[in-house]
Short mmCIF file of C-alpha atoms and ligand atoms in Angstrom, two decimals:
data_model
loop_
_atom_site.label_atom_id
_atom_site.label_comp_id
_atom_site.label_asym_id
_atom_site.label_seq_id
_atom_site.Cartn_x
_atom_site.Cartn_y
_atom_site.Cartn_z
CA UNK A 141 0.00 0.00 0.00
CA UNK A 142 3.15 2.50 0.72
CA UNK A 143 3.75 4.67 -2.16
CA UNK A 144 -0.49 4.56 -3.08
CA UNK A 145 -0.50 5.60 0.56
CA UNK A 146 -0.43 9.25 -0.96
CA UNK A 147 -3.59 8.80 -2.05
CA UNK A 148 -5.65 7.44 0.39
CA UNK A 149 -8.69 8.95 1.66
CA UNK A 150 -10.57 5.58 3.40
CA UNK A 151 -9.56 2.43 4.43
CA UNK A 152 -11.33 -0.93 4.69
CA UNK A 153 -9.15 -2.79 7.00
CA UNK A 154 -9.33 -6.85 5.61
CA UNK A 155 -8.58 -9.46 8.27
CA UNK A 156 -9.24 -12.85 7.48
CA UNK A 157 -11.83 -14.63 10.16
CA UNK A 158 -9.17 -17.67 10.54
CA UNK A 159 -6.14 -15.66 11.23
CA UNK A 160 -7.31 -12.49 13.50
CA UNK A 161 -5.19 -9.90 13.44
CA UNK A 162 -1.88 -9.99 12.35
CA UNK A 163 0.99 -7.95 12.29
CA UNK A 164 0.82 -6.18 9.25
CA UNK A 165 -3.30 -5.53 10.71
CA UNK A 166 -1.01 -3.41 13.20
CA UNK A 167 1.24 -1.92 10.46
CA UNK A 168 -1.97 -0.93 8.30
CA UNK A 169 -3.57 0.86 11.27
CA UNK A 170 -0.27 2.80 11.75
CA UNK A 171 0.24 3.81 8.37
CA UNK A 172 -2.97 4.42 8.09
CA UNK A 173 -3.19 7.00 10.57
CA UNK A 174 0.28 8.13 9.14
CA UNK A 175 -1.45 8.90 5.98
CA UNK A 176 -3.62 11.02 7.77
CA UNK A 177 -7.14 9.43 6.73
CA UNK A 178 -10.41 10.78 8.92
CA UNK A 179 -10.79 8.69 11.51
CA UNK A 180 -14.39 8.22 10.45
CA UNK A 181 -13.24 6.91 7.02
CA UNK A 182 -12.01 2.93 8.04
CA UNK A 183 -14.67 -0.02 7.87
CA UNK A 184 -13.33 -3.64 9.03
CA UNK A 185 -13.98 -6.17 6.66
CA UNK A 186 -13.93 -10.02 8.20
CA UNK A 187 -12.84 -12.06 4.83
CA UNK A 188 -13.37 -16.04 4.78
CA UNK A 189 -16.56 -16.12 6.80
CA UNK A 190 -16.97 -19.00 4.74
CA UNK A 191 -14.62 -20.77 6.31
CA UNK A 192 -15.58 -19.81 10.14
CA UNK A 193 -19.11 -20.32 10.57
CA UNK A 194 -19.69 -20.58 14.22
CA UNK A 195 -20.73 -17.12 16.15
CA UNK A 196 -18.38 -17.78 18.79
CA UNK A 197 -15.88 -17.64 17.04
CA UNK A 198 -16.86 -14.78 14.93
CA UNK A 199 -17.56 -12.80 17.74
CA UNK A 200 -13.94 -13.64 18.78
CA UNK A 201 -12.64 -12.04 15.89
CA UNK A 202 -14.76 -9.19 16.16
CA UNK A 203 -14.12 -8.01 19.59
CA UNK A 204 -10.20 -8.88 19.26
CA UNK A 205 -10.09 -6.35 16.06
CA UNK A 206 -11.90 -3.51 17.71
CA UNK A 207 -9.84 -3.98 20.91
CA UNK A 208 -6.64 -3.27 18.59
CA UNK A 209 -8.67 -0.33 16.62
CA UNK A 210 -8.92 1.09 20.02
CA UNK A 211 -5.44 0.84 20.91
CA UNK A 212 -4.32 2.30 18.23
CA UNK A 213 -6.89 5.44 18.37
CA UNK A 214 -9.55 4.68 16.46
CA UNK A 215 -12.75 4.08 17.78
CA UNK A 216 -13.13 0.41 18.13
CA UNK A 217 -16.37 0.10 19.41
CA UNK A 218 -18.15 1.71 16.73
CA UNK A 219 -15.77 1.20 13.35
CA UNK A 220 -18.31 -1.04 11.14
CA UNK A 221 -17.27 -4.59 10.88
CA UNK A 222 -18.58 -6.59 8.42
CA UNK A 223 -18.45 -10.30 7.90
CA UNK A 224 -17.86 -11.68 4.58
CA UNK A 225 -16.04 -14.27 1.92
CA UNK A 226 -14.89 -12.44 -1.07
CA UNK A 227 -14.43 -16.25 -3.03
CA UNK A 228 -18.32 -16.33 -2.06
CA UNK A 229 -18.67 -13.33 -3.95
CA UNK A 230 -16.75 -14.23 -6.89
CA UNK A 231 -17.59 -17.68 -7.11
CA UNK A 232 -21.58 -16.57 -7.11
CA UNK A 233 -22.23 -18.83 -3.50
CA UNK A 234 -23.83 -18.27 -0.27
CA UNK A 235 -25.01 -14.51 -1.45
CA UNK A 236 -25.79 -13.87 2.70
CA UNK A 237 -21.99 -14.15 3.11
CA UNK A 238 -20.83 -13.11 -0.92
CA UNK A 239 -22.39 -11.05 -2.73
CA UNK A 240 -24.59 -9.18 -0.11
CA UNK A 241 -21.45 -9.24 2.25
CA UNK A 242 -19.45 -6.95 -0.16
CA UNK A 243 -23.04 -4.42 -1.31
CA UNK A 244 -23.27 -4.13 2.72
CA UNK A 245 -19.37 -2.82 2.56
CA UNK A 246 -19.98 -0.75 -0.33
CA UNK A 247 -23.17 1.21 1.59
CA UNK A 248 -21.06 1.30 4.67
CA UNK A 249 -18.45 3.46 2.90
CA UNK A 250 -21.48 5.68 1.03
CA UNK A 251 -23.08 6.13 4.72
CA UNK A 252 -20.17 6.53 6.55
CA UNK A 253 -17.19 8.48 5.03
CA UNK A 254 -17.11 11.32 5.56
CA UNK A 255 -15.26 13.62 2.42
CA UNK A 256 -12.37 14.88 3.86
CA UNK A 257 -11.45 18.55 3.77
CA UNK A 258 -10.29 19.79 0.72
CA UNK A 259 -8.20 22.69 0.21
CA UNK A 260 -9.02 24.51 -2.78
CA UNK A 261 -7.51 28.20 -1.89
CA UNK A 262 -4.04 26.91 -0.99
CA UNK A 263 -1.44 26.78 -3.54
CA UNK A 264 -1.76 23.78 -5.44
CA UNK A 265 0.47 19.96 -5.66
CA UNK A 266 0.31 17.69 -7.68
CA UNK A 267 2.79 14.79 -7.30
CA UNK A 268 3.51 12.61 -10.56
CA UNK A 269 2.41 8.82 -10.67
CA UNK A 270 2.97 8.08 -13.46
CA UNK A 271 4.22 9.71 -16.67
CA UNK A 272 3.49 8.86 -20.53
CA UNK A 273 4.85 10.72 -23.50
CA UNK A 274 2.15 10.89 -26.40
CA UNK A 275 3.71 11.23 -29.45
CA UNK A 276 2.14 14.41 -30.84
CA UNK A 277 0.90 15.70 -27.99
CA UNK A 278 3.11 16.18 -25.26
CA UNK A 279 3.83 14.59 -21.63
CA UNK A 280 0.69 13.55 -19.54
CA UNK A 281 1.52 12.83 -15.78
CA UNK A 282 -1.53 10.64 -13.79
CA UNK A 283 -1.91 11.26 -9.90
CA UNK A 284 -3.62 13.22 -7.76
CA UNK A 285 -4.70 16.63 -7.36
CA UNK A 286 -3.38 16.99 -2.92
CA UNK A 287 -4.61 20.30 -3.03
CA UNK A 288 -5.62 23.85 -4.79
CA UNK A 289 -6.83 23.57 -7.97
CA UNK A 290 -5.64 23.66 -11.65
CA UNK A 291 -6.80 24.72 -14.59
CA UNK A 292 -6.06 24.47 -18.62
CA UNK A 293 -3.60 27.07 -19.34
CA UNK A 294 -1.70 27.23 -15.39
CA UNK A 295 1.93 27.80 -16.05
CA UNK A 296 3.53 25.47 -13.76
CA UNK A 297 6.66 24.11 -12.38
CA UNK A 298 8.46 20.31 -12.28
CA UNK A 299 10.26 19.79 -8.88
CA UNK A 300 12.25 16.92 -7.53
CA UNK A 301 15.07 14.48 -8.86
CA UNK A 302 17.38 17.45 -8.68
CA UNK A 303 15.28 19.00 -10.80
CA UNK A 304 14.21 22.81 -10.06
CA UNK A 305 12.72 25.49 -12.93
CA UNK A 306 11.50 23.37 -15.53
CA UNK A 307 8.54 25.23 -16.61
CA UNK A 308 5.63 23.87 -18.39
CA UNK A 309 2.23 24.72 -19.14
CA UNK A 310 -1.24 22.68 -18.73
CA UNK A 311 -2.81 22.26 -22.07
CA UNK A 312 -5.15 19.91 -21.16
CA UNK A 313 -6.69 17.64 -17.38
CA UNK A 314 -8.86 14.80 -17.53
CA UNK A 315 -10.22 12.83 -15.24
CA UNK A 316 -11.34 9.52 -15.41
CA UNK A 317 -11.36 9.90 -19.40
CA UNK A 318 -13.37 13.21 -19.23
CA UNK A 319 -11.48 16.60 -20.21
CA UNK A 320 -12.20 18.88 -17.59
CA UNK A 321 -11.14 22.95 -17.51
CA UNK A 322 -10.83 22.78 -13.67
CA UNK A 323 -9.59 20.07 -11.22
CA UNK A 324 -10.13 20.47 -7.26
CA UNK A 325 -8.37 18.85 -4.88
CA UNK A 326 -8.67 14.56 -4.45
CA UNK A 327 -9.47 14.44 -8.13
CA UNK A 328 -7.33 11.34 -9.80
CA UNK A 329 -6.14 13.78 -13.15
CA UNK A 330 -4.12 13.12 -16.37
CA UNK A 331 -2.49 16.83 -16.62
CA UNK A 332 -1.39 16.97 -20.26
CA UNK A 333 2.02 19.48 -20.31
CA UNK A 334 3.34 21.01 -23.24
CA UNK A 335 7.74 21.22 -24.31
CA UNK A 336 8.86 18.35 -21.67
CA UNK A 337 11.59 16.09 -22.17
CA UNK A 338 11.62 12.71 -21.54
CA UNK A 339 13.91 13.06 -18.66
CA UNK A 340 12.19 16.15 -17.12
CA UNK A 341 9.91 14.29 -15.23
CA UNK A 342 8.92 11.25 -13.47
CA UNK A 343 7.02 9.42 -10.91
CA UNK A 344 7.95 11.38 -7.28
CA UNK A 345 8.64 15.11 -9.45
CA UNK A 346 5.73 17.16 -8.05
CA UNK A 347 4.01 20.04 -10.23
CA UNK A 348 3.48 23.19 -8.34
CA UNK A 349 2.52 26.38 -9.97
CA UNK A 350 5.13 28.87 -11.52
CA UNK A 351 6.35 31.74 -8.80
CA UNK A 352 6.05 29.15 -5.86
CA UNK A 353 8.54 29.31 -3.24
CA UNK A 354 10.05 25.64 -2.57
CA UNK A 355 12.84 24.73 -3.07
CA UNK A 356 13.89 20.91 -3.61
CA UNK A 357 16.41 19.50 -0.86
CA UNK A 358 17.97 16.81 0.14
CA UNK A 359 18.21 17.54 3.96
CA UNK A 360 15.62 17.71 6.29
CA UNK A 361 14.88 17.14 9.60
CA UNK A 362 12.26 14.59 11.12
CA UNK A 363 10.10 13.42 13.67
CA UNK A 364 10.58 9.16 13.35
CA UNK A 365 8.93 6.52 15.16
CA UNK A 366 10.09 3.20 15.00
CA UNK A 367 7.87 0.26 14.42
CA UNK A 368 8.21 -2.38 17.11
CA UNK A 369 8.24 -5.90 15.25
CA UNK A 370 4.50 -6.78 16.60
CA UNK A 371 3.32 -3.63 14.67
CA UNK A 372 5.01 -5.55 11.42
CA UNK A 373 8.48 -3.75 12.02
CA UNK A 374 11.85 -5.05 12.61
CA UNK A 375 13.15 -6.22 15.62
CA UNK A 376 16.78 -4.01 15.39
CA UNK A 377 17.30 -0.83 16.71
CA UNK A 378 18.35 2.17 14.21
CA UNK A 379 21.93 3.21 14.51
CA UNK A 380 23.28 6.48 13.27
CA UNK A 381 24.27 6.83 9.63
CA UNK A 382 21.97 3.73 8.20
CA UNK A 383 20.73 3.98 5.12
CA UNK A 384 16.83 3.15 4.53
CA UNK A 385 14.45 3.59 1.68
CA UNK A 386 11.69 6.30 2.69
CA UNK A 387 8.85 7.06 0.38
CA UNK A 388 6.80 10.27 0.69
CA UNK A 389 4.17 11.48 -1.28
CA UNK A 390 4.84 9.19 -4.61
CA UNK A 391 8.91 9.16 -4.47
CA UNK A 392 11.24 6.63 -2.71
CA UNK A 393 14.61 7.04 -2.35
CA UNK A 394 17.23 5.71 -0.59
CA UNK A 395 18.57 8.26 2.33
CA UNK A 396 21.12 8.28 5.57
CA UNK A 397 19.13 8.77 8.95
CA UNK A 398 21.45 10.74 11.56
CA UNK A 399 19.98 10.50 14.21
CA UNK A 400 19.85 13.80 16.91
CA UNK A 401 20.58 13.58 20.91
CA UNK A 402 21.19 9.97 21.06
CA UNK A 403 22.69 6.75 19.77
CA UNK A 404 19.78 4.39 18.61
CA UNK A 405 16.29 4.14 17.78
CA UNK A 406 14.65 1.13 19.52
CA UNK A 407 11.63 -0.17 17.84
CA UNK A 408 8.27 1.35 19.58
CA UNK A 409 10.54 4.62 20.31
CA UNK A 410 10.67 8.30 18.27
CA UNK A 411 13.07 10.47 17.48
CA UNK A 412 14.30 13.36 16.16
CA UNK A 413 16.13 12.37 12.47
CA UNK A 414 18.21 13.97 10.24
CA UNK A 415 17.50 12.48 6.30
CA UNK A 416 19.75 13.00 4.14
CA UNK A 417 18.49 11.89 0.59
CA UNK A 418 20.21 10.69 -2.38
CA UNK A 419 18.29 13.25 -4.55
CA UNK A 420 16.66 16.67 -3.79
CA UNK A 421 12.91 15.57 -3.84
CA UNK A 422 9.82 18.07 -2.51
CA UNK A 423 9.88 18.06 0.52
CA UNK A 424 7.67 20.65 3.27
CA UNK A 425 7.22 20.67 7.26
CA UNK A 426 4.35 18.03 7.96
CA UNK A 427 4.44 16.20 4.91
CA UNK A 428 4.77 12.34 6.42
CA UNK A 429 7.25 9.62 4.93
CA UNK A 430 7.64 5.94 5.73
CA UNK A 431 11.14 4.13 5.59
CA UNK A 432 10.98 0.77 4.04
CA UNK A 433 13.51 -2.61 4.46
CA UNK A 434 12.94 -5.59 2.55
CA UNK A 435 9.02 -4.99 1.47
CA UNK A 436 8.54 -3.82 5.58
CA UNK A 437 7.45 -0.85 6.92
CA UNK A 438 9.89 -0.20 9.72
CA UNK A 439 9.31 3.66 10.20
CA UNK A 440 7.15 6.76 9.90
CA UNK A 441 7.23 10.14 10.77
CA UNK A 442 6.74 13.29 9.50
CA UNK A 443 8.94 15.71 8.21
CA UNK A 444 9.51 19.08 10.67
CA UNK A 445 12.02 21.32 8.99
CA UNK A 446 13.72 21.42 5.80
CA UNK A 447 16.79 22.38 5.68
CA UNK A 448 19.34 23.85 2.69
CA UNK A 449 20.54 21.07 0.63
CA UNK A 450 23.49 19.18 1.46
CA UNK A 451 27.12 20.76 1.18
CA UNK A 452 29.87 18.58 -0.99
CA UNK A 453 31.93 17.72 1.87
CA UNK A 454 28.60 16.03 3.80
CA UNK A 455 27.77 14.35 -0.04
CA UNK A 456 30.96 12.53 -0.11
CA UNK A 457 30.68 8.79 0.78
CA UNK A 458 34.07 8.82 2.03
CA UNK A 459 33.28 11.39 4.77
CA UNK A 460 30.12 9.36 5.74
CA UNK A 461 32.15 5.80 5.76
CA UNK A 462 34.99 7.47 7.99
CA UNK A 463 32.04 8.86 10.06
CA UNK A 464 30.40 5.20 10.18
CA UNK A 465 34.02 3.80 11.43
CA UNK A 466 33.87 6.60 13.58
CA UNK A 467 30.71 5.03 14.98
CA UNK A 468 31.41 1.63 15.40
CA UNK A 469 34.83 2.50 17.56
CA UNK A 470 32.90 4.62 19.68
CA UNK A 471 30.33 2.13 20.31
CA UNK A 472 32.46 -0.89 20.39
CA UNK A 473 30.81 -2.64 18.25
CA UNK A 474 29.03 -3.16 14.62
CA UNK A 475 25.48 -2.22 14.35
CA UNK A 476 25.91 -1.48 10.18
CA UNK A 477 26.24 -5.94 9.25
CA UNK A 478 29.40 -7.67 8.20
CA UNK A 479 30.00 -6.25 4.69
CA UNK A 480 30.61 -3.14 6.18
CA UNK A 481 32.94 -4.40 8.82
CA UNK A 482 35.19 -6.01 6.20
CA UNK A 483 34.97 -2.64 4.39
CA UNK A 484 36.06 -0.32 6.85
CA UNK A 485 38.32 -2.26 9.30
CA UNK A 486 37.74 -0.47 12.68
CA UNK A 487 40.16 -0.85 15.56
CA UNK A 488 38.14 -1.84 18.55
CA UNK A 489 41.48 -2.16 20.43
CA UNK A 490 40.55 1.40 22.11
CA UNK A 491 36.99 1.24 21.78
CA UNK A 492 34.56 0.65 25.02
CA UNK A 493 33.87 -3.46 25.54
CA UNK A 494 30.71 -5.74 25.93
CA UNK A 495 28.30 -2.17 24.94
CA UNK A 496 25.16 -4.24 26.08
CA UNK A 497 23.22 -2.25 22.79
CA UNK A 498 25.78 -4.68 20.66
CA UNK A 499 23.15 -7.70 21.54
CA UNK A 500 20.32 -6.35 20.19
CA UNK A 501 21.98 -6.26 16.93
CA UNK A 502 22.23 -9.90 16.63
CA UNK A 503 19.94 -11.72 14.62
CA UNK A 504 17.80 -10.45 12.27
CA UNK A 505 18.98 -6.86 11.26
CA UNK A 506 15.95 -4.78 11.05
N1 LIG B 894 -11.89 -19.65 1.94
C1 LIG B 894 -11.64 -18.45 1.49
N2 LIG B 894 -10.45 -18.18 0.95
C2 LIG B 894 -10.23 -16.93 0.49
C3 LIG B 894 -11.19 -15.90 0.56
N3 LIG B 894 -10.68 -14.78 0.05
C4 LIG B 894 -9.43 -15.07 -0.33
N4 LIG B 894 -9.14 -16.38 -0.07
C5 LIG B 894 -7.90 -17.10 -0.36
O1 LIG B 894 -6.87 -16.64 0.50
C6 LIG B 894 -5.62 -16.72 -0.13
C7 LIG B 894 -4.88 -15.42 0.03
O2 LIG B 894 -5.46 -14.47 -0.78
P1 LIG B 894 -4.70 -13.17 -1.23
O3 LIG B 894 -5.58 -12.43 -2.13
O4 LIG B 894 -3.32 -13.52 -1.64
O5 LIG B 894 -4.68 -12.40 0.14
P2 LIG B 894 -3.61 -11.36 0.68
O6 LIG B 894 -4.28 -10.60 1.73
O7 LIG B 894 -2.95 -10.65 -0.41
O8 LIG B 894 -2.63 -12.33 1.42
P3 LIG B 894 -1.25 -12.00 2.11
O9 LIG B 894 -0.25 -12.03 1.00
O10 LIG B 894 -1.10 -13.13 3.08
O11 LIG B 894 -1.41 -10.68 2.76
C8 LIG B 894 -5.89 -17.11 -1.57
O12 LIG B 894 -5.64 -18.48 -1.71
C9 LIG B 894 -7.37 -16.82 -1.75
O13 LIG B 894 -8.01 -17.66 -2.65
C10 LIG B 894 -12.46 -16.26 1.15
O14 LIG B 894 -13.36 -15.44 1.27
N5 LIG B 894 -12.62 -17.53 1.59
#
């Protein structure tokens, strides 16, 4: 769900009736109160009822899921939950169960979300999903509209990838295969632009309007909490200077986490970050990010300050190896994995013994 997480205005939270929750039921709830959905917009959705057919049980389920909805903020007791068997539905049996099952979700969402806010006076952003050159006719760029509006004819801006002050103009929007003159903010667009290159933009370069004042960067500080592994994250602290993947809006990129006023991140703790990125991407205070490892969410937080982008002396991977040997001597001990080690050769011979942090860097790395 991570980088479609940008566009996300409801959830329907799917648990399967012979599992319960799960960790990655915990992980969803997190992100998806990361992504900053209504609180009124999430419905439960019990799949397989086909497969548990006794109350009891059922009611099991039930009151185990809204007991986690509630401990992670939502309101448990009310959230619908509905109890279904999409292969019912699909496979035309048991309509009580199918076909019904998935109509009653459907009116749940029409009765129940609520349209969230949507900001049509603020200066608008539109970050790029995808991006298809039509021979003849220019660029189009599919996503959608976060906020203000835009119209035919807007001169606008590409930002991100390192890219600042390509300028382009709309000369055409449609949504959902109708041309419209004006989109408002939530609408899913195809913004036709006029004189783009192939390279000038891509998925994760945002559009903003011409005479905006942003500037792409690759530094910035953060908020970060860590996932603990029962919430679907790892089960590693973070150290200083690793490198993650964090996607934000629709870019990932890989970036350095330094982290400020102390050593490690333990999972269920935040922190204040530093992220330095590979690229200068948009980037503006309270705009939220997850960091991903191996297909897992293991952070989120939410970007507080951005700062000027980095200097040539802080982009140069020797300075930041030297500063990871740095790390390891003061620590006594390797948090970064083996490869590393071998790489830089510290000398612990100086360096403080049996750190009691060095254990929970065993096993799995995060
Ligand atoms: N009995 C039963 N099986 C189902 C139902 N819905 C899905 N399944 C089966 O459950 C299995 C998992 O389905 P997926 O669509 O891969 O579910 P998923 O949530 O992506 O699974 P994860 O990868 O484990 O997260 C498949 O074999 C489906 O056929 C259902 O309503 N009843």
């Amino acid at each position: 769900m991570i980088t479609g997480a940008a566009q996300m205005e409801g959830a329907i939270l799917v648990v399967a009736a012979t599992d319960g929750a799960m960790p990655q039921t915990r992980e969803h709830l997190l992100l998806t109160k990361q992504v900053g959905i209504p609180k009124e917009n999430i419905c439960v959705f019990i799949n397989k009822a086909d497969e548990v057919t006794d109350k009891e049980t059922r009611e099991l389920v039930e009151m185990e899921i809204r007991e986690v909805l509630s401990q992670y903020q939502f309101d448990g007791d009310n959230i619908p939950v509905i109890f279904g068997s999409a292969l019912c539905a699909l496979e035309g049996k048991m309509p009580e169960i199918g076909e019904q099952a998935v109509k009653q979700l459907l009116d749940t969402m029409d009765e129940k979300f609520i349209i969230p806010n949507r900001n049509t006076t603020t200066e608008p952003l539109f970050p790029a999903e995808h991006v298809y050159q039509i021979k003849g006719r220019g660029t189009v760029i599919t996503g959608k509209l976060e906020r203000g509006v835009l119209k035919k004819g807007d001169k606008v801006e590409i930002l991100g990838y390192d890219k600042e002050g390509i300028k382009s103009v709309i000369t055409g929007l449609e949504s959902f295969h109708k041309t419209v003159d004006q989109a408002e903010p939530g609408d899913q667009l195809g913004v036709l632009l006029r004189g783009l290159g192939p390279k000038d933009v891509r998925r994760g370069t945002v559009l903003v309007p011409q005479g905006h004042n942003h500037k792409a960067t690759d530094k910035a500080k953060a908020q970060l909490y860590v996932l603990k592994h029962e919430e679907g994250g790892g089960k590693t602290p973070l150290a200083n200077y690793f490198s993650e993947h964090v996607f934000s809006l629709t870019w990932d990129i890989g970036a350095v986490i330094k982290i400020t006023g102390k050593d490690f991140i333990m999972p269920g703790e935040a922190a204040e970050v530093e992220l330095r990125l590979v690229n200068k991407m948009f980037i503006e205070p309270q705009q939220r990010f997850t960091i991903r490892k191996d297909q897992k969410t293991i952070g989120t937080g939410v970007f507080t300050e951005v700062l000027p982008s980095m200097t040539e002396d802080e982009k140069d991977k020797r300075v930041l190896k030297k500063a990871m040997k740095a790390e390891m001597e003061r620590l006594g001990f390797n948090p970064y994995g083996e490869m590393v080690e071998k790489r830089l050769k510290p000398d612990y011979s100086n360096a403080p013994k049996d750190n009691p942090m060095a254990k929970e860097f065993q096993g799995e790395q995060a």
